[in-house]
């Protein structure tokens, strides 16, 4: 069992709050410099998002915005946990959703019952996203191409393929009088109904949000509670140690990229299944947003959820700022500062935590020395430790076990 | 960008000065909300034309208005939210600048949905048709104006080859292309027209706001032998002018009279501009609202209504003005019908 060490946990809770406060201060300073009232800006944002007039509608909107953000960040986080930088979520999600949207509306699938078609769409979106990520994975494994470079480039290629396919000559159609191309409208039996959360608005929360939550739980289980997840984290923390413990790095790279790409394929599904019912050119891809949110959420499934909600809040609630003559770019400053500050704050918190831990380990070993070596109490008192009679438990078991010991990790995970 | 916006339209004395004044019956408060297309204010072209119309309304009609900008990567839902914020915030009329506000399906796009949410608010959409009882669709006969500048390009060309740069491959921009080619062929039947589009809807019509791409495309056309290039590419047009300047060739502006709106160093490459009087459309619409004369449905701004035309600023087309005006008269009279598809 993990022991909750307050001295280690507390800095980790304070860090994000401090980062948010810092971000608010920096954006307030920017507003003050440009002669605007920061309080007016923040209260306008809060009022728009949660106030009695627009609140019900806009809060739902924020949740709906956060759902694809969450999925995009999860996709990125899977890679992060083993030290892989999947910047290609953008391309993976676009190709995935295009394939799913086109197939879901295809006439030859018309006989298939709606719910089954939804399942097919989800599988296809994941498969295509994973396949696109596999290109980068294979390049890395067999040719040593950095996934940072290859995934960025694949974003452009994916975008171009998307643009090529989504035209009226190929997969796209155009509504009467419309200018914008989309895939054909999905049949209404394969729409995922929304949920009314608040009275006073017709806006509904995406039903797909539950799939996103399920993905978060699956991510937590996979990374934290399985052999695969342990190998993944071990490889991320110390690749050579992981190799020594019998982990195949090639297998891990491919499996992780496939998973990451698969989740990336889901990114646009909440909106396509729940609201737009067609893949349009404004269907979001969100690769870079996902990276920022994963960083902000520290790759933790709950942390990412909070980060996605914060990001969505900022993105949605900046709308009325223009009406008050306040540049809404202030929100972009805030998002940037928050991510930077969180990264710095967590590094500081980790250092503080480590120092605390070292201190307590030092004290514990000191105590152990007194017990086992029989150091006289007088000397012990001089050393500043209290003599104890029983051996002390190691103070912290949350750090991964030394992965250089082969076979040991299996028991540790149970 | 603008402060609060409650303003009295029409001449009215402010309440009771001395007790003798009678309140004017025509007094009407109007709050104008305007939502820009991608590129926003400062594109020196389409959006700036709308901005000019609004500015004129502000000064001439003594109204103030509020403007909201669009983001480059936003979804249709974001556009809908913007319009909804305006109409639910008491803005009336709400003007949506650009076909993107009609959405994928104009019957169910951002404007249509916002118009249904705010049935008492009057909306206007520029460049698209949205069929709702409280929406005025302000569209232009771009092909007619493009016909005239196409003729001008052909008459001014010495190489027998001219070019066209479109911002995005959509039907709207195809109207510019079709008119341009038809006009050029009418003036010089053997003229060659090279066409280059900068983007498609699938890449979010990024070609409306990418001067570097416009520059590269125009350089390609000039290198292939064209000596006049017409651009219908919004904010990317500046890149076309830069290419013309660098190559010592000529270009044709669009929407605004770009001789007046671009960087002074680029003025001399612009022989004419196809005027699309978005400013007039916006101004007239706001004015009609003030006079309580809102009319739903489609209003076409064509040559006859002076909704489109060509500019003569700079004097580069003065020598061919009679020919151009002859075409203009024939189009107005209906003896020339300009195609809308290339």
PDB file of C-alpha atoms in Angstrom, chain A residues 48 54 57 61 65 94 159 162-164 166-167 173-182 203 271 275-276 278 280-285 316 319-326 328, chain B residues 1-4 66-71 73-78 81-82 84-86 88 91 99-100 103-106 113 127-129 169-173 200-204:
ATOM      1  CA  UNK A  48     -20.547  34.683 -18.858  1.00  0.00           C
ATOM      2  CA  UNK A  54     -25.780  32.665 -19.893  1.00  0.00           C
ATOM      3  CA  UNK A  57     -25.782  27.347 -21.660  1.00  0.00           C
ATOM      4  CA  UNK A  61     -20.531  24.504 -23.684  1.00  0.00           C
ATOM      5  CA  UNK A  65     -15.304  21.814 -25.292  1.00  0.00           C
ATOM      6  CA  UNK A  94      -8.058  14.284 -38.577  1.00  0.00           C
ATOM      7  CA  UNK A 159      -3.723  17.524 -43.293  1.00  0.00           C
ATOM      8  CA  UNK A 162      -7.634  15.232 -45.384  1.00  0.00           C
ATOM      9  CA  UNK A 163      -7.941  18.248 -47.666  1.00  0.00           C
ATOM     10  CA  UNK A 164      -7.571  16.066 -50.751  1.00  0.00           C
ATOM     11  CA  UNK A 166     -12.731  16.029 -48.252  1.00  0.00           C
ATOM     12  CA  UNK A 167     -13.764  17.518 -51.576  1.00  0.00           C
ATOM     13  CA  UNK A 173     -20.782  16.815 -50.183  1.00  0.00           C
ATOM     14  CA  UNK A 174     -22.108  20.336 -50.106  1.00  0.00           C
ATOM     15  CA  UNK A 175     -25.446  21.445 -48.742  1.00  0.00           C
ATOM     16  CA  UNK A 176     -27.769  23.521 -50.914  1.00  0.00           C
ATOM     17  CA  UNK A 177     -26.471  27.079 -50.924  1.00  0.00           C
ATOM     18  CA  UNK A 178     -23.522  26.140 -48.742  1.00  0.00           C
ATOM     19  CA  UNK A 179     -19.880  26.839 -49.443  1.00  0.00           C
ATOM     20  CA  UNK A 180     -18.262  24.457 -46.995  1.00  0.00           C
ATOM     21  CA  UNK A 181     -17.660  20.809 -47.786  1.00  0.00           C
ATOM     22  CA  UNK A 182     -18.476  18.076 -45.302  1.00  0.00           C
ATOM     23  CA  UNK A 203     -27.657  22.962 -24.910  1.00  0.00           C
ATOM     24  CA  UNK A 271     -18.699  16.635 -31.730  1.00  0.00           C
ATOM     25  CA  UNK A 275     -23.681  17.667 -32.570  1.00  0.00           C
ATOM     26  CA  UNK A 276     -22.396  18.165 -36.115  1.00  0.00           C
ATOM     27  CA  UNK A 278     -20.800  15.168 -40.198  1.00  0.00           C
ATOM     28  CA  UNK A 280     -16.555  19.303 -41.624  1.00  0.00           C
ATOM     29  CA  UNK A 281     -13.498  21.323 -42.280  1.00  0.00           C
ATOM     30  CA  UNK A 282     -13.871  23.001 -38.916  1.00  0.00           C
ATOM     31  CA  UNK A 283     -13.868  19.658 -37.101  1.00  0.00           C
ATOM     32  CA  UNK A 284     -11.208  20.187 -34.461  1.00  0.00           C
ATOM     33  CA  UNK A 285      -7.856  18.422 -34.432  1.00  0.00           C
ATOM     34  CA  UNK A 316     -15.136  29.705 -24.135  1.00  0.00           C
ATOM     35  CA  UNK A 319     -15.942  35.662 -25.882  1.00  0.00           C
ATOM     36  CA  UNK A 320     -17.507  38.666 -24.110  1.00  0.00           C
ATOM     37  CA  UNK A 321     -14.143  40.364 -23.521  1.00  0.00           C
ATOM     38  CA  UNK A 322     -14.194  42.029 -26.929  1.00  0.00           C
ATOM     39  CA  UNK A 323     -17.481  43.636 -26.019  1.00  0.00           C
ATOM     40  CA  UNK A 324     -15.796  45.303 -23.056  1.00  0.00           C
ATOM     41  CA  UNK A 325     -12.965  46.491 -25.236  1.00  0.00           C
ATOM     42  CA  UNK A 326     -10.584  44.104 -23.509  1.00  0.00           C
ATOM     43  CA  UNK A 328      -9.266  38.540 -25.603  1.00  0.00           C
TER      44      UNK A 328
ATOM     45  CA  UNK B   1     -12.414  47.785 -30.177  1.00  0.00           C
ATOM     46  CA  UNK B   2     -15.529  49.753 -29.334  1.00  0.00           C
ATOM     47  CA  UNK B   3     -17.271  50.795 -26.215  1.00  0.00           C
ATOM     48  CA  UNK B   4     -20.898  50.578 -25.244  1.00  0.00           C
ATOM     49  CA  UNK B  66     -19.368  46.574 -31.364  1.00  0.00           C
ATOM     50  CA  UNK B  67     -17.186  44.247 -33.378  1.00  0.00           C
ATOM     51  CA  UNK B  68     -16.042  40.726 -32.644  1.00  0.00           C
ATOM     52  CA  UNK B  69     -13.190  38.950 -34.374  1.00  0.00           C
ATOM     53  CA  UNK B  70     -13.101  35.323 -35.460  1.00  0.00           C
ATOM     54  CA  UNK B  71     -10.317  32.940 -34.514  1.00  0.00           C
ATOM     55  CA  UNK B  73      -9.105  27.534 -35.827  1.00  0.00           C
ATOM     56  CA  UNK B  74     -12.556  27.922 -34.422  1.00  0.00           C
ATOM     57  CA  UNK B  75     -15.476  25.621 -35.018  1.00  0.00           C
ATOM     58  CA  UNK B  76     -18.922  26.448 -36.309  1.00  0.00           C
ATOM     59  CA  UNK B  77     -20.155  26.241 -32.755  1.00  0.00           C
ATOM     60  CA  UNK B  78     -17.778  29.066 -31.792  1.00  0.00           C
ATOM     61  CA  UNK B  81     -21.802  31.313 -29.821  1.00  0.00           C
ATOM     62  CA  UNK B  82     -20.429  34.634 -30.995  1.00  0.00           C
ATOM     63  CA  UNK B  84     -25.711  34.341 -29.908  1.00  0.00           C
ATOM     64  CA  UNK B  85     -23.692  36.454 -27.484  1.00  0.00           C
ATOM     65  CA  UNK B  86     -24.378  39.490 -29.647  1.00  0.00           C
ATOM     66  CA  UNK B  88     -28.744  37.896 -26.563  1.00  0.00           C
ATOM     67  CA  UNK B  91     -27.443  43.916 -30.187  1.00  0.00           C
ATOM     68  CA  UNK B  99     -19.926  32.896 -45.871  1.00  0.00           C
ATOM     69  CA  UNK B 100     -18.325  30.955 -43.011  1.00  0.00           C
ATOM     70  CA  UNK B 103     -21.963  27.163 -42.009  1.00  0.00           C
ATOM     71  CA  UNK B 104     -21.866  23.818 -43.722  1.00  0.00           C
ATOM     72  CA  UNK B 105     -25.614  23.798 -44.091  1.00  0.00           C
ATOM     73  CA  UNK B 106     -26.972  27.355 -44.376  1.00  0.00           C
ATOM     74  CA  UNK B 113     -29.418  28.896 -35.379  1.00  0.00           C
ATOM     75  CA  UNK B 127     -21.848  36.607 -49.129  1.00  0.00           C
ATOM     76  CA  UNK B 128     -24.287  33.850 -48.357  1.00  0.00           C
ATOM     77  CA  UNK B 129     -27.996  33.182 -48.406  1.00  0.00           C
ATOM     78  CA  UNK B 169     -11.491  26.916 -53.713  1.00  0.00           C
ATOM     79  CA  UNK B 170     -15.131  27.665 -53.015  1.00  0.00           C
ATOM     80  CA  UNK B 171     -18.012  28.608 -55.313  1.00  0.00           C
ATOM     81  CA  UNK B 172     -17.854  32.191 -54.113  1.00  0.00           C
ATOM     82  CA  UNK B 173     -14.311  32.699 -55.358  1.00  0.00           C
ATOM     83  CA  UNK B 200      -9.463  24.561 -49.913  1.00  0.00           C
ATOM     84  CA  UNK B 201     -12.183  24.541 -47.280  1.00  0.00           C
ATOM     85  CA  UNK B 202     -10.513  21.427 -45.874  1.00  0.00           C
ATOM     86  CA  UNK B 203      -7.577  23.490 -44.711  1.00  0.00           C
ATOM     87  CA  UNK B 204      -9.989  26.022 -43.277  1.00  0.00           C
TER      88      UNK B 204
END
